[in-house]
Coordinates of C-alpha atoms (C1' of nucleotides) in Angstrom, one line a residue:
Chain E
M1 CA 132.8 71.4 130.0
G2 CA 135.2 73.9 130.9
H3 CA 134.4 77.3 132.8
S4 CA 133.9 78.9 129.5
D5 CA 135.1 82.6 129.5
T6 CA 133.0 83.4 127.2
K7 CA 129.3 81.9 128.2
Q8 CA 129.8 84.1 131.1
Q9 CA 130.5 87.0 128.7
I10 CA 127.7 86.6 126.8
L11 CA 125.7 85.7 129.7
N12 CA 126.3 89.7 131.3
A13 CA 126.0 91.1 126.9
A14 CA 122.2 89.7 127.0
E15 CA 121.5 90.1 129.8
S16 CA 122.6 93.7 130.3
L17 CA 120.8 94.3 126.5
F18 CA 117.7 92.4 127.4
A19 CA 116.7 94.9 130.4
R20 CA 117.3 97.3 128.6
E21 CA 116.2 96.8 125.2
G22 CA 114.3 94.3 125.6
Y23 CA 113.9 90.6 124.7
Q24 CA 112.6 91.0 121.4
A25 CA 114.4 94.2 120.5
T26 CA 117.4 92.4 121.3
S27 CA 119.3 91.0 118.2
M28 CA 122.0 87.5 118.5
R29 CA 124.3 90.2 117.1
A30 CA 123.9 92.6 119.1
I31 CA 124.6 90.2 121.6
T32 CA 127.8 88.9 120.0
E33 CA 129.2 92.4 120.0
S34 CA 128.5 93.3 123.3
A35 CA 130.6 90.2 124.4
R36 CA 133.4 90.3 121.9
V37 CA 132.2 86.6 120.8
N38 CA 131.6 85.5 117.8
L39 CA 128.4 85.4 116.6
A40 CA 127.7 81.6 116.2
A41 CA 129.1 81.1 119.7
V42 CA 125.1 82.0 121.3
N43 CA 124.3 78.8 119.2
Y44 CA 127.3 76.2 120.6
H45 CA 127.0 77.2 124.1
F46 CA 122.9 78.1 124.5
G47 CA 121.3 76.7 121.6
S48 CA 119.3 79.4 120.9
K49 CA 118.5 82.9 121.7
E50 CA 115.6 81.3 123.6
A51 CA 117.9 79.1 125.6
L52 CA 119.6 81.6 126.2
F53 CA 116.7 83.7 127.5
E54 CA 116.0 81.4 130.0
A55 CA 119.8 80.6 131.4
I56 CA 119.8 84.2 132.0
F57 CA 116.6 83.9 134.7
E58 CA 118.5 79.9 136.0
R59 CA 121.4 82.0 136.4
R60 CA 120.3 84.8 138.9
L61 CA 116.1 84.5 140.1
R62 CA 116.0 81.2 140.4
P63 CA 119.0 81.0 143.8
L64 CA 116.7 85.2 144.0
N65 CA 113.8 83.0 144.3
E66 CA 115.8 80.1 146.6
V67 CA 116.8 82.7 149.5
R68 CA 113.5 84.7 149.9
Q69 CA 111.8 80.2 150.3
K70 CA 114.2 80.2 153.2
R71 CA 113.7 83.4 154.6
L72 CA 109.9 82.8 154.7
K73 CA 110.9 79.2 155.8
E74 CA 113.0 81.0 158.7
I75 CA 109.9 82.7 159.3
R76 CA 107.1 80.3 159.9
D77 CA 109.7 78.2 161.4
E78 CA 110.6 80.8 164.6
A79 CA 106.2 82.0 164.7
R80 CA 105.9 78.8 165.6
R81 CA 108.3 77.5 168.0
H82 CA 106.4 80.9 169.8
G83 CA 102.4 79.3 169.0
L84 CA 102.5 82.5 166.9
T85 CA 101.8 83.0 163.3
P86 CA 104.1 85.0 161.2
A87 CA 103.8 89.3 160.5
T88 CA 103.3 90.5 157.6
R89 CA 105.6 93.3 157.8
E90 CA 108.1 89.8 157.9
I91 CA 106.8 88.1 155.3
L92 CA 106.6 91.2 153.6
R93 CA 110.1 91.8 153.8
A94 CA 111.6 88.8 153.2
F95 CA 109.3 89.0 149.3
I96 CA 110.9 92.3 149.2
E97 CA 114.3 92.4 150.6
P98 CA 116.5 90.1 148.1
A99 CA 115.1 91.4 145.2
L100 CA 116.2 95.2 145.8
R101 CA 119.2 94.2 147.8
F102 CA 121.5 91.7 145.5
K103 CA 124.4 91.1 148.0
E104 CA 127.1 92.7 145.8
S105 CA 125.4 96.2 143.8
R106 CA 127.6 94.6 140.5
K107 CA 126.6 96.2 137.3
G108 CA 125.3 92.4 136.5
E109 CA 122.8 92.3 139.2
V110 CA 121.8 95.8 139.0
D111 CA 120.9 95.0 134.9
F112 CA 119.1 91.6 136.7
T113 CA 117.2 93.3 138.4
I114 CA 116.0 95.6 135.8
L115 CA 115.3 92.9 133.6
I116 CA 113.3 91.7 136.0
G117 CA 111.3 94.6 136.7
R118 CA 110.3 94.1 133.1
S119 CA 109.5 90.4 133.2
F120 CA 106.4 90.9 135.8
I121 CA 105.4 92.8 133.0
D122 CA 106.2 91.8 130.3
S123 CA 103.7 89.6 128.2
D124 CA 106.4 88.0 125.7
D125 CA 105.4 84.3 125.5
T126 CA 109.3 83.3 126.2
A127 CA 109.5 85.7 128.7
Q128 CA 106.3 85.0 130.4
K129 CA 106.3 80.8 130.1
I130 CA 110.4 81.1 131.6
F131 CA 109.5 83.6 134.4
F132 CA 106.0 81.8 135.4
R133 CA 108.0 78.4 136.4
L134 CA 109.7 80.1 138.5
M135 CA 107.5 82.3 140.4
K136 CA 104.8 80.0 140.9
P137 CA 106.0 78.1 144.0
L138 CA 107.9 81.4 145.6
S139 CA 103.6 82.4 145.1
R140 CA 102.0 80.0 146.6
V141 CA 103.9 80.5 149.7
M142 CA 103.7 83.8 149.9
L143 CA 99.8 83.7 149.6
E144 CA 99.2 80.5 152.1
M145 CA 101.4 82.7 154.9
L146 CA 99.2 86.1 154.0
S147 CA 96.5 84.4 154.6
E148 CA 97.9 82.7 157.5
A149 CA 98.5 86.7 158.5
L150 CA 95.9 88.6 157.9
P151 CA 92.9 85.4 158.7
E152 CA 90.2 88.5 159.1
L153 CA 90.5 89.0 154.6
P154 CA 89.1 86.8 152.2
R155 CA 91.6 85.3 149.7
E156 CA 90.0 87.3 147.0
A157 CA 92.0 90.1 148.8
I158 CA 94.4 88.4 149.6
F159 CA 95.0 87.4 146.6
W160 CA 95.0 91.0 145.1
R161 CA 96.7 92.7 147.6
Y162 CA 99.3 90.5 146.7
Q163 CA 99.2 91.6 143.3
F164 CA 99.6 94.9 143.9
V165 CA 102.9 94.1 146.3
V166 CA 104.3 92.8 142.9
G167 CA 103.5 95.6 140.9
A168 CA 105.1 98.4 143.1
L169 CA 107.7 95.7 143.9
A170 CA 108.0 95.7 140.2
R171 CA 108.0 99.1 138.8
T172 CA 110.9 99.8 141.6
M173 CA 112.5 96.9 140.5
R174 CA 112.5 98.3 137.0
I175 CA 112.9 102.3 137.3
Y176 CA 115.5 102.1 140.6
K177 CA 119.3 102.6 139.5
N178 CA 117.5 102.6 135.4
P179 CA 119.4 105.5 134.0
K180 CA 116.2 105.4 131.3
F181 CA 113.8 106.6 133.7
E182 CA 116.0 109.9 134.5
S183 CA 114.0 111.6 132.7
M184 CA 111.9 111.5 135.7
K185 CA 112.5 113.3 138.6
V186 CA 114.7 110.4 140.4
N187 CA 117.8 112.8 140.7
H188 CA 116.9 112.1 144.6
E189 CA 118.1 108.1 144.1
P190 CA 117.6 107.1 147.4
D191 CA 120.2 104.5 149.4
V192 CA 118.6 101.2 149.0
D193 CA 118.1 100.8 152.7
S194 CA 116.1 103.6 152.8
L195 CA 113.5 102.5 149.7
I196 CA 112.7 98.8 151.0
D197 CA 111.7 100.3 154.3
S198 CA 109.9 102.6 152.2
L199 CA 108.4 100.2 150.3
I200 CA 107.6 97.7 152.9
S201 CA 106.3 100.2 155.1
F202 CA 103.7 101.1 152.0
A203 CA 103.1 97.0 151.7
V204 CA 102.4 96.9 155.0
A205 CA 99.8 99.4 155.8
G206 CA 98.1 98.3 152.4
M207 CA 98.0 94.8 152.7
E208 CA 96.8 95.1 156.6
T209 CA 94.4 97.5 156.0
P210 CA 90.7 96.9 157.3
I211 CA 88.4 96.2 153.9
G212 CA 84.9 97.9 153.2
Q213 CA 85.8 100.9 153.5
K214 CA 84.7 102.4 151.1
Q215 CA 83.6 106.0 149.7
S216 CA 81.7 108.0 147.3
A217 CA 83.3 108.5 144.3
V218 CA 83.7 111.6 142.8
Chain I
M1 CA 89.4 112.5 104.6
G2 CA 86.0 110.3 105.4
H3 CA 85.7 108.2 108.4
S4 CA 87.6 104.7 106.0
D5 CA 86.4 101.8 108.2
T6 CA 90.2 100.6 107.2
K7 CA 91.8 103.3 109.6
Q8 CA 89.5 102.3 112.8
Q9 CA 90.1 98.2 111.2
I10 CA 93.6 98.8 111.9
L11 CA 93.5 100.4 115.1
N12 CA 91.2 98.2 116.5
A13 CA 93.2 95.2 115.0
A14 CA 96.5 96.9 116.6
E15 CA 95.5 97.7 120.0
S16 CA 94.7 94.1 120.3
L17 CA 98.7 92.6 118.8
F18 CA 100.3 95.1 121.0
A19 CA 98.5 94.1 124.3
R20 CA 99.0 90.3 123.2
E21 CA 101.8 90.3 121.8
G22 CA 104.1 93.9 122.4
Y23 CA 105.3 96.3 119.8
Q24 CA 108.0 94.6 118.7
A25 CA 106.6 90.7 118.5
T26 CA 103.5 92.6 116.4
S27 CA 104.7 92.5 112.8
M28 CA 102.5 94.9 110.4
R29 CA 101.6 91.7 108.4
A30 CA 99.7 90.4 111.7
I31 CA 98.2 93.5 112.0
T32 CA 96.8 93.8 108.4
E33 CA 95.9 90.1 108.4
S34 CA 93.7 90.6 111.5
A35 CA 92.4 93.6 109.8
R36 CA 91.2 91.9 106.8
V37 CA 93.1 94.8 105.3
N38 CA 96.2 95.4 102.9
L39 CA 99.5 94.9 103.9
A40 CA 99.9 98.1 102.1
A41 CA 97.2 100.4 104.2
V42 CA 99.1 100.9 107.6
N43 CA 101.6 103.1 105.6
Y44 CA 99.2 104.3 103.9
H45 CA 97.2 105.3 106.7
F46 CA 99.5 106.2 109.7
G47 CA 103.1 107.2 107.8
S48 CA 104.6 104.3 109.4
K49 CA 104.8 101.2 112.6
E50 CA 105.5 103.4 114.9
A51 CA 103.5 106.5 113.9
L52 CA 100.1 103.5 114.3
F53 CA 101.2 102.7 117.9
E54 CA 101.6 106.9 118.2
A55 CA 97.9 106.7 117.4
I56 CA 96.1 104.1 119.7
F57 CA 97.7 106.1 122.1
E58 CA 96.9 109.2 121.3
R59 CA 93.0 108.0 120.8
R60 CA 92.6 106.5 124.1
L61 CA 95.2 107.4 126.5
R62 CA 94.7 111.2 125.8
P63 CA 91.3 111.0 126.4
L64 CA 91.5 109.1 129.4
N65 CA 93.9 110.9 131.0
E66 CA 92.2 114.6 130.1
V67 CA 89.1 112.8 132.6
R68 CA 92.3 112.0 135.1
Q69 CA 92.5 115.5 134.7
K70 CA 89.8 117.2 135.2
R71 CA 88.6 115.6 138.1
L72 CA 91.8 116.6 140.1
K73 CA 90.8 120.1 139.2
E74 CA 87.7 119.6 140.3
I75 CA 88.3 117.8 143.6
R76 CA 91.6 120.9 143.8
D77 CA 88.4 124.0 143.3
E78 CA 85.9 122.1 145.8
A79 CA 88.2 121.2 148.6
R80 CA 89.6 125.2 147.8
R81 CA 86.1 126.2 148.3
H82 CA 86.0 125.3 151.7
G83 CA 89.3 126.1 152.7
L84 CA 91.2 122.4 152.4
T85 CA 93.6 120.6 150.2
P86 CA 91.8 117.9 149.0
A87 CA 91.6 113.8 150.4
T88 CA 94.2 111.4 149.4
R89 CA 91.6 109.4 148.6
E90 CA 90.3 111.1 146.4
I91 CA 93.6 112.0 144.8
L92 CA 94.1 108.7 143.8
R93 CA 90.4 107.7 143.5
A94 CA 90.6 109.9 140.3
F95 CA 93.7 108.9 139.8
I96 CA 92.7 104.7 139.5
E97 CA 89.1 105.1 138.5
P98 CA 88.6 106.2 134.9
A99 CA 92.2 103.6 134.1
L100 CA 90.2 100.7 135.6
R101 CA 86.5 101.4 134.5
F102 CA 86.6 102.2 130.8
K103 CA 82.8 103.5 130.1
E104 CA 81.9 101.1 128.0
S105 CA 83.6 97.3 128.4
R106 CA 83.7 97.2 125.2
K107 CA 86.7 94.3 123.5
G108 CA 89.3 97.3 122.3
E109 CA 88.9 99.0 126.3
V110 CA 89.6 96.0 127.9
D111 CA 92.5 95.8 125.1
F112 CA 94.2 99.0 125.9
T113 CA 94.0 98.9 129.3
I114 CA 96.2 95.9 129.1
L115 CA 98.3 97.8 126.4
I116 CA 98.5 100.7 129.1
G117 CA 99.7 98.1 132.2
R118 CA 102.1 96.4 130.2
S119 CA 103.2 99.9 128.8
F120 CA 104.3 101.3 131.8
I121 CA 107.0 99.0 132.1
D122 CA 107.8 98.3 128.8
S123 CA 111.0 100.2 127.9
D124 CA 111.0 99.5 124.6
D125 CA 112.0 103.1 123.1
T126 CA 109.3 104.0 121.2
A127 CA 107.1 102.9 123.6
Q128 CA 108.8 104.9 126.2
K129 CA 108.2 108.0 124.9
I130 CA 104.6 108.5 123.4
F131 CA 104.0 107.4 126.8
F132 CA 106.1 109.4 129.0
R133 CA 104.7 112.4 126.9
L134 CA 100.6 111.5 127.1
M135 CA 101.5 110.3 131.2
K136 CA 104.1 113.5 132.3
P137 CA 101.6 116.4 132.5
L138 CA 99.8 114.2 135.0
S139 CA 102.8 112.9 137.2
R140 CA 103.3 116.3 137.6
V141 CA 99.4 117.4 138.9
M142 CA 99.7 114.1 140.8
L143 CA 102.7 114.6 142.8
E144 CA 102.0 118.4 143.5
M145 CA 98.1 117.3 144.7
L146 CA 99.5 114.5 146.5
S147 CA 102.3 116.9 148.2
E148 CA 99.7 119.5 150.3
A149 CA 97.6 116.7 151.2
L150 CA 100.2 114.8 152.7
P151 CA 103.0 117.9 153.8
E152 CA 104.1 116.1 157.0
L153 CA 105.6 113.7 154.4
P154 CA 109.0 114.8 152.6
R155 CA 109.1 115.1 148.4
E156 CA 110.9 112.1 148.5
A157 CA 109.1 110.0 150.2
I158 CA 105.7 111.1 147.8
F159 CA 107.6 110.4 144.3
W160 CA 108.6 106.9 145.6
R161 CA 105.2 106.0 147.0
Y162 CA 103.3 107.1 144.1
Q163 CA 105.6 105.3 141.7
F164 CA 104.8 102.6 143.9
V165 CA 101.1 103.3 143.2
V166 CA 101.4 103.4 139.7
G167 CA 103.4 100.0 140.1
A168 CA 100.8 98.8 141.9
L169 CA 97.7 99.8 138.8
A170 CA 99.7 98.8 135.7
R171 CA 99.4 95.4 137.3
T172 CA 96.8 95.4 137.9
M173 CA 95.1 96.2 134.2
R174 CA 97.8 93.8 133.4
I175 CA 96.1 90.9 134.6
Y176 CA 92.5 92.2 135.1
K177 CA 90.7 90.4 132.9
N178 CA 93.6 88.7 130.7
P179 CA 93.5 85.9 129.3
K180 CA 97.0 85.5 129.7
F181 CA 97.0 85.2 133.1
E182 CA 94.3 82.6 133.7
S183 CA 97.0 80.2 134.7
M184 CA 97.1 82.1 137.6
K185 CA 94.6 81.2 139.8
V186 CA 92.2 85.0 139.3
N187 CA 90.1 82.4 138.9
H188 CA 87.7 84.4 140.9
E189 CA 87.7 87.3 138.7
P190 CA 85.9 90.8 140.9
D191 CA 84.1 92.8 139.7
V192 CA 85.4 96.3 138.6
D193 CA 84.2 98.2 141.4
S194 CA 85.3 95.9 144.0
L195 CA 88.5 95.8 142.3
I196 CA 88.4 99.5 142.3
D197 CA 88.1 100.2 146.2
S198 CA 90.4 97.4 146.2
L199 CA 92.7 99.3 145.1
I200 CA 92.5 102.7 145.8
S201 CA 92.1 101.3 149.7
F202 CA 95.4 99.7 149.5
A203 CA 96.9 102.6 148.0
V204 CA 95.5 105.4 150.8
A205 CA 97.0 103.0 153.5
G206 CA 100.3 102.8 152.2
M207 CA 100.1 107.0 150.6
E208 CA 99.4 108.1 154.0
T209 CA 101.6 105.5 156.5
P210 CA 104.0 107.6 158.3
I211 CA 107.4 106.9 158.1
G212 CA 110.6 106.1 159.9
Q213 CA 108.4 102.5 161.3
K214 CA 111.8 100.9 160.7
Q215 CA 112.0 96.9 162.3
S216 CA 115.0 95.1 162.4
A217 CA 115.7 92.3 159.1
V218 CA 115.4 89.1 159.0
Chain S
dG1 C1' 92.0 104.2 98.4
dT2 C1' 93.5 99.5 96.8
dC3 C1' 95.7 96.0 95.5
dT4 C1' 101.2 93.3 93.5
dA5 C1' 104.8 93.0 93.3
dT6 C1' 109.1 93.8 95.0
dA7 C1' 112.8 96.3 97.6
dG8 C1' 116.1 96.4 100.9
dA9 C1' 117.7 94.8 105.5
dT10 C1' 118.0 92.8 109.9
dT11 C1' 116.6 88.2 111.4
dG12 C1' 118.1 83.2 114.0
dA13 C1' 120.1 79.4 113.2
dT14 C1' 123.9 76.2 110.7
dA15 C1' 127.4 74.4 107.6
dG16 C1' 132.0 73.0 107.7
dA17 C1' 136.9 75.0 108.0
dC18 C1' 140.3 75.3 110.9
Chain V
dG1 C1' 135.9 76.2 120.5
dT2 C1' 136.2 79.5 117.2
dC3 C1' 135.6 81.7 113.2
dT4 C1' 133.7 82.2 108.2
dA5 C1' 130.2 82.8 104.5
dT6 C1' 125.6 82.1 103.9
dC7 C1' 121.0 80.3 103.9
dA8 C1' 115.7 80.6 104.4
dA9 C1' 113.2 83.5 106.5
dT10 C1' 111.1 87.6 107.8
dC11 C1' 110.2 92.5 108.7
dT12 C1' 109.5 97.5 107.0
dA13 C1' 108.1 99.8 103.6
dT14 C1' 107.8 101.9 98.8
dA15 C1' 106.6 102.1 93.8
dG16 C1' 103.7 102.2 90.6
dA17 C1' 99.3 99.7 88.3
dC18 C1' 94.0 100.1 89.0

DNA sequence: GTCTATAGATTGATAGAC
DNA sequence: GTCTATCAATCTATAGAC
């Protein structure tokens, strides 16, 4: 029961390795060596590799999504007080900002940002199941509020545009401050505030654009 | 040298499995059993699992990117003939449309669409190296042409907005027609034409939005 | 080209001493 | 709670018969 430093060391090491190498490619031996604990410690403290993976998401994604839900609720309540519906920009900000700005920029949180970015896409069954369970309630609220904010858009358009935003955010979380992507010319790393504003503006413009303005191909 | 049906069967089976399960999670046994060939056949025909993975990308991503490069060149030449610079929409269409509309919608191409969507994010070293090598020349041209089309935007803005588009496209390729994502309410699968137009409009609006229109947080 | 058989390494997990 | 030692399964790759 005690605080068990070992448990935290395992969580931190595994978070970093899963982010860098992926779930499948990371072995228990790699985790325990990096955490400088015994090989058997993971099974003792967590039960299995899969349970460890789940614990990592519970530790960070759950509180992150709670923050997002709380902000969405505040936005909704505030708008209602004025008899309005929430602005698209505020909804998207509540979704994007907490994901890119963890309170502290400690290493663990940078690792986890990368891990989430990867998990949005990675279809490893283990990852997907855990990830979806934690994301689903938030997605439901997002789709609902975006529909209210943009009543002229059909539900399909809302759904897909929300997916586009999710993809853009995932890509950003995946490459921002990620040493593996230094080969791309990200030599101009912006500060996180600019990046957040940049993505929000992009997302708002895309989300609010009128439909049906097709154009001939090629 | 002969056409070797075995080789194609392996490519098709591996493409599907890599798309569904990921590179690391897919074993040689799973591939050869699915392809109904002998376990040793992969090493005989391709040399190694990694070389097989590379062959899959060479078979589809290379021609896909050649199509995109060709269309970008046509757009550029056509604009030059009129003393203009290419429109953002046309550039983005050349990038997005070929990726979502393979000539035939054969199963293999659906699998590969999913595989590319995954590979944009997946950081497995093997996948990244191969994927980057094939994507880099295209990215260079895209960034160049987008800079011409949007001269008022600083290079960093161009770079990040391009990444947002890449993320949105990757997410779309990942979930469109993917049975694993049926749990999400994609019960309203749009036809591919609508989806393409939808993503292009979203991307154009995001790409062209003026910078600096910040807003207070929360 | 295709097959069987197997080498050689690595995996997640656990039993049992301390 | 931590450790050593090890099991049983699985992996990629290859040698060699046909």
